[in-house]
Amino acid sequence: MINKRNKLIKIAIDSPAAAGAGTLAKAISKHYNLFYLDTGKIYRFIAYLKLRFPKKWNLNFLNKKIKSLKIKDLENKELVSDKVGTEASIISKDIKIRKLVHSFQINFAYNPPKRFDGSCLDGRDITYNIVPDAEFKFFITANIKTRALRRFKELKNLNNEISFAEVLKSIKKRDKSDYNRKVSPLKKTKDSVLINTTNLSKRACFLKIKKIIDRKLNI
Ligand code: C5P
């Protein structure tokens, strides 16, 4: 049983791939002093282990890796590649794998280090599965071409050799899988605020979310 700290501000965000949720969540977390977790990175980490250690990769091996998982492990640049992202969307369909990372995420959301005033998690099932009682819930999206272009630029900056057409195809495939899978599919819950970032600057998106939060917090 996990102890839950009281009086935390918890923000839950779900979004399809490359919608800009990570950038926004980081800015919001910094502004409100929240502990931030990009949960996609955990699935990417597991996918990366599968590609790197295919022979050792089983539930026992993963259990040990997740038990000793540090935030630093999720900062590995190799996790960002399209190959790892595609593999992540495959392994994340497995309920046994999702169960393995469940308590890591719950602990992160409900027990952030004392120096933080709360937590902010983004992913695919955060608003209804991981932090269903979050004070703030958002569904962040953008049209598919905009998302593909953003991911393409991000990968180019990291010197990944990939064409725009390949990125677009890969994001379409990932959307199909994330929205339609049986276990913890991506969806917008009724109590989430929809933020469409297609025609908005990062600053405009940040201010939109900030306005919603400040109003409820009476700031
Ligand atoms: O967010 P990101 O694109 O890095 O996530 C990689 C993949 O991990 C997603 O396509 C999705 O299949 C999976 N994922 C998930 N649940 C989450 C976060 C990510 O299934 N909470």
Short mmCIF file of N, CA, C and O in Angstrom, two decimals, residues 101-196:
data_model
loop_
_atom_site.label_atom_id
_atom_site.label_comp_id
_atom_site.label_asym_id
_atom_site.label_seq_id
_atom_site.Cartn_x
_atom_site.Cartn_y
_atom_site.Cartn_z
N VAL A 101 5.06 -1.33 -14.26
CA VAL A 101 5.45 0.08 -14.10
C VAL A 101 4.39 0.91 -13.36
O VAL A 101 4.59 2.08 -13.10
N HIS A 102 3.27 0.26 -13.02
CA HIS A 102 2.16 0.96 -12.38
C HIS A 102 2.59 1.63 -11.07
O HIS A 102 2.41 2.84 -10.90
N SER A 103 3.18 0.87 -10.15
CA SER A 103 3.48 1.45 -8.83
C SER A 103 4.57 2.52 -8.89
O SER A 103 4.57 3.45 -8.10
N PHE A 104 5.50 2.39 -9.86
CA PHE A 104 6.52 3.44 -10.03
C PHE A 104 5.82 4.78 -10.31
O PHE A 104 6.14 5.81 -9.72
N GLN A 105 4.84 4.75 -11.20
CA GLN A 105 4.14 5.98 -11.59
C GLN A 105 3.27 6.52 -10.43
O GLN A 105 3.23 7.72 -10.17
N ILE A 106 2.57 5.60 -9.74
CA ILE A 106 1.70 6.02 -8.61
C ILE A 106 2.56 6.67 -7.53
O ILE A 106 2.21 7.72 -6.98
N ASN A 107 3.67 6.03 -7.23
CA ASN A 107 4.56 6.56 -6.19
C ASN A 107 5.08 7.94 -6.58
O ASN A 107 5.13 8.86 -5.76
N PHE A 108 5.43 8.08 -7.83
CA PHE A 108 5.93 9.35 -8.35
C PHE A 108 4.86 10.44 -8.20
O PHE A 108 5.12 11.55 -7.74
N ALA A 109 3.62 10.10 -8.58
CA ALA A 109 2.53 11.09 -8.57
C ALA A 109 2.11 11.49 -7.16
O ALA A 109 1.86 12.66 -6.89
N TYR A 110 2.04 10.49 -6.25
CA TYR A 110 1.47 10.77 -4.93
C TYR A 110 2.51 11.02 -3.84
O TYR A 110 2.17 11.48 -2.76
N ASN A 111 3.76 10.71 -4.13
CA ASN A 111 4.82 10.95 -3.14
C ASN A 111 6.02 11.67 -3.72
O ASN A 111 7.15 11.17 -3.63
N PRO A 112 5.81 12.85 -4.27
CA PRO A 112 6.98 13.56 -4.81
C PRO A 112 7.89 13.98 -3.67
O PRO A 112 7.44 14.09 -2.52
N PRO A 113 9.18 14.20 -3.94
CA PRO A 113 10.07 14.67 -2.87
C PRO A 113 9.49 15.93 -2.20
O PRO A 113 8.80 16.72 -2.86
N LYS A 114 9.79 16.08 -0.90
CA LYS A 114 9.18 17.16 -0.09
C LYS A 114 9.37 18.57 -0.67
O LYS A 114 8.56 19.45 -0.43
N ARG A 115 10.45 18.77 -1.44
CA ARG A 115 10.70 20.11 -1.96
C ARG A 115 9.71 20.53 -3.07
O ARG A 115 9.67 21.68 -3.46
N PHE A 116 8.92 19.56 -3.56
CA PHE A 116 7.94 19.89 -4.60
C PHE A 116 6.54 20.08 -4.00
O PHE A 116 6.22 19.52 -2.95
N ASP A 117 5.71 20.87 -4.71
CA ASP A 117 4.34 21.12 -4.24
C ASP A 117 3.32 20.19 -4.89
O ASP A 117 2.12 20.36 -4.70
N GLY A 118 3.81 19.27 -5.67
CA GLY A 118 2.90 18.33 -6.32
C GLY A 118 3.59 17.64 -7.46
O GLY A 118 4.81 17.60 -7.53
N SER A 119 2.77 17.08 -8.37
CA SER A 119 3.35 16.31 -9.46
C SER A 119 2.60 16.57 -10.76
O SER A 119 1.44 16.98 -10.75
N CYS A 120 3.28 16.28 -11.85
CA CYS A 120 2.67 16.41 -13.17
C CYS A 120 3.16 15.23 -14.01
O CYS A 120 4.36 15.03 -14.14
N LEU A 121 2.22 14.42 -14.49
CA LEU A 121 2.60 13.26 -15.30
C LEU A 121 1.93 13.36 -16.65
O LEU A 121 0.76 13.77 -16.74
N ASP A 122 2.65 12.99 -17.70
CA ASP A 122 1.97 12.91 -18.99
C ASP A 122 2.18 11.53 -19.61
O ASP A 122 3.16 10.84 -19.31
N GLY A 123 1.18 11.11 -20.42
CA GLY A 123 1.25 9.78 -21.02
C GLY A 123 0.00 9.49 -21.83
O GLY A 123 -0.49 10.37 -22.56
N ARG A 124 -0.52 8.25 -21.70
CA ARG A 124 -1.71 7.86 -22.47
C ARG A 124 -2.89 7.50 -21.56
O ARG A 124 -4.04 7.60 -21.97
N ASP A 125 -2.58 7.06 -20.34
CA ASP A 125 -3.64 6.58 -19.43
C ASP A 125 -3.57 7.27 -18.08
O ASP A 125 -4.03 6.73 -17.08
N ILE A 126 -2.98 8.45 -18.04
CA ILE A 126 -2.73 9.12 -16.76
C ILE A 126 -4.03 9.65 -16.14
O ILE A 126 -4.26 9.48 -14.94
N THR A 127 -4.88 10.25 -16.97
CA THR A 127 -6.09 10.90 -16.43
C THR A 127 -7.11 9.92 -15.86
O THR A 127 -7.92 10.29 -15.02
N TYR A 128 -7.10 8.67 -16.35
CA TYR A 128 -8.15 7.76 -15.86
C TYR A 128 -7.59 6.51 -15.17
O TYR A 128 -8.33 5.79 -14.52
N ASN A 129 -6.29 6.29 -15.28
CA ASN A 129 -5.74 5.06 -14.72
C ASN A 129 -4.72 5.33 -13.62
O ASN A 129 -4.78 4.71 -12.55
N ILE A 130 -3.79 6.23 -13.87
CA ILE A 130 -2.70 6.46 -12.92
C ILE A 130 -3.06 7.51 -11.87
O ILE A 130 -2.89 7.29 -10.67
N VAL A 131 -3.59 8.66 -12.30
CA VAL A 131 -3.94 9.72 -11.34
C VAL A 131 -5.40 10.16 -11.58
O VAL A 131 -5.66 11.32 -11.94
N PRO A 132 -6.35 9.25 -11.36
CA PRO A 132 -7.75 9.58 -11.69
C PRO A 132 -8.31 10.71 -10.83
O PRO A 132 -9.29 11.35 -11.22
N ASP A 133 -7.70 10.96 -9.66
CA ASP A 133 -8.20 12.04 -8.79
C ASP A 133 -7.38 13.33 -8.94
O ASP A 133 -7.39 14.18 -8.05
N ALA A 134 -6.68 13.47 -10.06
CA ALA A 134 -5.88 14.69 -10.28
C ALA A 134 -6.76 15.93 -10.21
O ALA A 134 -7.91 15.90 -10.67
N GLU A 135 -6.22 16.99 -9.65
CA GLU A 135 -6.97 18.26 -9.55
C GLU A 135 -7.15 18.88 -10.94
O GLU A 135 -8.11 19.59 -11.19
N PHE A 136 -6.18 18.59 -11.82
CA PHE A 136 -6.24 19.17 -13.18
C PHE A 136 -5.96 18.07 -14.20
O PHE A 136 -5.01 17.31 -14.04
N LYS A 137 -6.82 18.03 -15.21
CA LYS A 137 -6.63 17.02 -16.26
C LYS A 137 -6.71 17.69 -17.63
O LYS A 137 -7.62 18.49 -17.88
N PHE A 138 -5.76 17.34 -18.47
CA PHE A 138 -5.73 17.92 -19.82
C PHE A 138 -5.54 16.84 -20.86
O PHE A 138 -4.83 15.86 -20.62
N PHE A 139 -6.16 17.06 -22.02
CA PHE A 139 -5.90 16.21 -23.17
C PHE A 139 -5.29 17.13 -24.22
O PHE A 139 -5.96 18.05 -24.72
N ILE A 140 -4.01 16.94 -24.48
CA ILE A 140 -3.29 17.83 -25.39
C ILE A 140 -3.10 17.17 -26.75
O ILE A 140 -2.62 16.03 -26.82
N THR A 141 -3.54 17.86 -27.80
CA THR A 141 -3.40 17.25 -29.12
C THR A 141 -3.03 18.30 -30.18
O THR A 141 -2.91 19.49 -29.88
N ALA A 142 -2.81 17.84 -31.40
CA ALA A 142 -2.56 18.72 -32.55
C ALA A 142 -2.80 17.86 -33.78
O ALA A 142 -2.80 16.61 -33.67
N ASN A 143 -3.00 18.49 -34.94
CA ASN A 143 -3.27 17.64 -36.11
C ASN A 143 -2.01 16.83 -36.48
O ASN A 143 -0.90 17.17 -36.09
N ILE A 144 -2.23 15.75 -37.23
CA ILE A 144 -1.16 14.77 -37.43
C ILE A 144 0.05 15.34 -38.17
O ILE A 144 1.19 15.03 -37.82
N LYS A 145 -0.18 16.22 -39.16
CA LYS A 145 0.96 16.77 -39.91
C LYS A 145 1.82 17.66 -39.01
O LYS A 145 3.05 17.63 -39.09
N THR A 146 1.16 18.45 -38.18
CA THR A 146 1.89 19.32 -37.25
C THR A 146 2.72 18.47 -36.28
O THR A 146 3.89 18.77 -36.02
N ARG A 147 2.11 17.41 -35.80
CA ARG A 147 2.84 16.55 -34.85
C ARG A 147 4.03 15.88 -35.53
O ARG A 147 5.13 15.80 -34.96
N ALA A 148 3.80 15.39 -36.75
CA ALA A 148 4.90 14.73 -37.48
C ALA A 148 6.04 15.71 -37.75
O ALA A 148 7.22 15.36 -37.62
N LEU A 149 5.69 16.94 -38.10
CA LEU A 149 6.71 17.94 -38.39
C LEU A 149 7.52 18.27 -37.13
O LEU A 149 8.75 18.37 -37.17
N ARG A 150 6.83 18.39 -36.00
CA ARG A 150 7.54 18.66 -34.74
C ARG A 150 8.50 17.53 -34.39
O ARG A 150 9.64 17.75 -34.01
N ARG A 151 8.01 16.28 -34.53
CA ARG A 151 8.86 15.13 -34.20
C ARG A 151 10.04 15.04 -35.18
O ARG A 151 11.16 14.75 -34.79
N PHE A 152 9.76 15.33 -36.47
CA PHE A 152 10.80 15.31 -37.50
C PHE A 152 11.92 16.29 -37.13
O PHE A 152 13.11 15.94 -37.17
N LYS A 153 11.55 17.52 -36.74
CA LYS A 153 12.55 18.53 -36.36
C LYS A 153 13.33 18.09 -35.13
O LYS A 153 14.55 18.25 -35.06
N GLU A 154 12.63 17.51 -34.17
CA GLU A 154 13.28 17.05 -32.94
C GLU A 154 14.32 15.97 -33.26
O GLU A 154 15.46 16.01 -32.79
N LEU A 155 13.93 15.03 -34.13
CA LEU A 155 14.86 13.94 -34.49
C LEU A 155 16.03 14.46 -35.31
O LEU A 155 17.16 14.01 -35.15
N LYS A 156 15.76 15.42 -36.19
CA LYS A 156 16.84 16.02 -37.00
C LYS A 156 17.87 16.69 -36.08
O LYS A 156 19.07 16.55 -36.27
N ASN A 157 17.36 17.42 -35.09
CA ASN A 157 18.26 18.10 -34.14
C ASN A 157 19.14 17.12 -33.38
O ASN A 157 20.22 17.46 -32.93
N LEU A 158 18.65 15.90 -33.23
CA LEU A 158 19.43 14.87 -32.54
C LEU A 158 20.25 14.04 -33.53
O LEU A 158 20.74 12.96 -33.20
N ASN A 159 20.31 14.54 -34.79
CA ASN A 159 21.07 13.88 -35.86
C ASN A 159 20.55 12.50 -36.22
O ASN A 159 21.30 11.64 -36.65
N ASN A 160 19.25 12.26 -36.04
CA ASN A 160 18.66 10.98 -36.46
C ASN A 160 18.37 11.04 -37.96
O ASN A 160 17.78 12.01 -38.43
N GLU A 161 18.82 10.02 -38.69
CA GLU A 161 18.60 9.99 -40.14
C GLU A 161 17.21 9.44 -40.41
O GLU A 161 16.99 8.24 -40.40
N ILE A 162 16.26 10.33 -40.65
CA ILE A 162 14.90 9.86 -40.94
C ILE A 162 14.19 10.92 -41.78
O ILE A 162 14.43 12.12 -41.61
N SER A 163 13.33 10.48 -42.72
CA SER A 163 12.64 11.45 -43.58
C SER A 163 11.31 11.85 -42.94
O SER A 163 10.78 11.14 -42.07
N PHE A 164 10.74 12.98 -43.43
CA PHE A 164 9.45 13.42 -42.91
C PHE A 164 8.38 12.35 -43.17
O PHE A 164 7.56 12.05 -42.30
N ALA A 165 8.42 11.76 -44.38
CA ALA A 165 7.42 10.74 -44.74
C ALA A 165 7.46 9.55 -43.78
O ALA A 165 6.42 9.02 -43.37
N GLU A 166 8.67 9.17 -43.40
CA GLU A 166 8.81 8.04 -42.46
C GLU A 166 8.24 8.39 -41.08
O GLU A 166 7.58 7.58 -40.43
N VAL A 167 8.52 9.64 -40.65
CA VAL A 167 8.02 10.07 -39.33
C VAL A 167 6.49 10.09 -39.35
O VAL A 167 5.83 9.61 -38.42
N LEU A 168 5.93 10.64 -40.43
CA LEU A 168 4.47 10.73 -40.54
C LEU A 168 3.84 9.33 -40.49
O LEU A 168 2.87 9.09 -39.76
N LYS A 169 4.42 8.42 -41.23
CA LYS A 169 3.90 7.04 -41.29
C LYS A 169 3.96 6.40 -39.89
O LYS A 169 3.02 5.75 -39.43
N SER A 170 5.09 6.64 -39.23
CA SER A 170 5.30 6.04 -37.92
C SER A 170 4.32 6.59 -36.88
O SER A 170 3.77 5.86 -36.05
N ILE A 171 4.05 7.91 -36.95
CA ILE A 171 3.11 8.50 -35.99
C ILE A 171 1.68 8.02 -36.24
O ILE A 171 0.93 7.74 -35.31
N LYS A 172 1.33 7.87 -37.51
CA LYS A 172 -0.01 7.35 -37.86
C LYS A 172 -0.20 5.95 -37.28
O LYS A 172 -1.24 5.62 -36.71
N LYS A 173 0.85 5.15 -37.42
CA LYS A 173 0.80 3.77 -36.95
C LYS A 173 0.66 3.75 -35.42
O LYS A 173 -0.10 2.97 -34.84
N ARG A 174 1.41 4.63 -34.78
CA ARG A 174 1.41 4.69 -33.32
C ARG A 174 0.04 5.17 -32.79
O ARG A 174 -0.47 4.64 -31.82
N ASP A 175 -0.55 6.16 -33.48
CA ASP A 175 -1.89 6.65 -33.10
C ASP A 175 -2.89 5.50 -33.16
O ASP A 175 -3.68 5.30 -32.24
N LYS A 176 -2.83 4.77 -34.27
CA LYS A 176 -3.78 3.67 -34.47
C LYS A 176 -3.68 2.67 -33.32
O LYS A 176 -4.68 2.26 -32.74
N SER A 177 -2.45 2.34 -32.99
CA SER A 177 -2.22 1.37 -31.93
C SER A 177 -2.62 1.93 -30.57
O SER A 177 -3.33 1.28 -29.79
N ASP A 178 -2.20 3.17 -30.26
CA ASP A 178 -2.47 3.74 -28.93
C ASP A 178 -3.97 3.97 -28.67
O ASP A 178 -4.46 3.76 -27.57
N TYR A 179 -4.70 4.40 -29.72
CA TYR A 179 -6.13 4.67 -29.54
C TYR A 179 -6.96 3.39 -29.51
O TYR A 179 -8.01 3.36 -28.87
N ASN A 180 -6.50 2.36 -30.22
CA ASN A 180 -7.36 1.18 -30.40
C ASN A 180 -7.01 -0.04 -29.57
O ASN A 180 -7.73 -1.03 -29.61
N ARG A 181 -5.91 0.01 -28.84
CA ARG A 181 -5.53 -1.19 -28.09
C ARG A 181 -6.56 -1.47 -26.98
O ARG A 181 -7.26 -0.55 -26.52
N LYS A 182 -6.57 -2.73 -26.54
CA LYS A 182 -7.57 -3.14 -25.53
C LYS A 182 -7.19 -2.62 -24.15
O LYS A 182 -8.03 -2.18 -23.37
N VAL A 183 -5.89 -2.68 -23.83
CA VAL A 183 -5.44 -2.30 -22.49
C VAL A 183 -5.05 -0.82 -22.44
O VAL A 183 -4.20 -0.39 -23.22
N SER A 184 -5.65 -0.08 -21.53
CA SER A 184 -5.31 1.35 -21.32
C SER A 184 -5.13 2.14 -22.61
O SER A 184 -4.07 2.72 -22.85
N PRO A 185 -6.17 2.19 -23.44
CA PRO A 185 -6.03 2.96 -24.69
C PRO A 185 -5.98 4.46 -24.41
O PRO A 185 -6.46 4.92 -23.37
N LEU A 186 -5.43 5.20 -25.37
CA LEU A 186 -5.43 6.65 -25.27
C LEU A 186 -6.86 7.14 -25.52
O LEU A 186 -7.50 6.73 -26.47
N LYS A 187 -7.35 8.01 -24.63
CA LYS A 187 -8.68 8.60 -24.84
C LYS A 187 -8.77 9.90 -24.06
O LYS A 187 -8.03 10.11 -23.09
N LYS A 188 -9.70 10.76 -24.48
CA LYS A 188 -9.92 11.99 -23.72
C LYS A 188 -11.06 11.71 -22.76
O LYS A 188 -12.17 11.39 -23.17
N THR A 189 -10.79 11.84 -21.47
CA THR A 189 -11.86 11.61 -20.49
C THR A 189 -12.76 12.85 -20.47
O THR A 189 -12.34 13.95 -20.85
N LYS A 190 -14.00 12.66 -20.00
CA LYS A 190 -14.98 13.78 -19.97
C LYS A 190 -14.48 14.93 -19.11
O LYS A 190 -14.78 16.08 -19.36
N ASP A 191 -13.72 14.60 -18.06
CA ASP A 191 -13.29 15.65 -17.13
C ASP A 191 -11.93 16.26 -17.51
O ASP A 191 -11.34 17.00 -16.73
N SER A 192 -11.42 15.96 -18.71
CA SER A 192 -10.16 16.57 -19.17
C SER A 192 -10.46 17.77 -20.06
O SER A 192 -11.38 17.73 -20.87
N VAL A 193 -9.64 18.80 -19.93
CA VAL A 193 -9.78 19.98 -20.79
C VAL A 193 -8.98 19.73 -22.07
O VAL A 193 -7.80 19.36 -22.01
N LEU A 194 -9.63 19.94 -23.21
CA LEU A 194 -8.96 19.74 -24.49
C LEU A 194 -8.12 20.96 -24.86
O LEU A 194 -8.61 22.09 -24.86
N ILE A 195 -6.83 20.71 -25.15
CA ILE A 195 -5.96 21.79 -25.61
C ILE A 195 -5.43 21.38 -26.98
O ILE A 195 -4.69 20.41 -27.09
N ASN A 196 -5.85 22.10 -28.03
CA ASN A 196 -5.36 21.80 -29.36
C ASN A 196 -4.22 22.77 -29.68
O ASN A 196 -4.44 23.97 -29.80
#
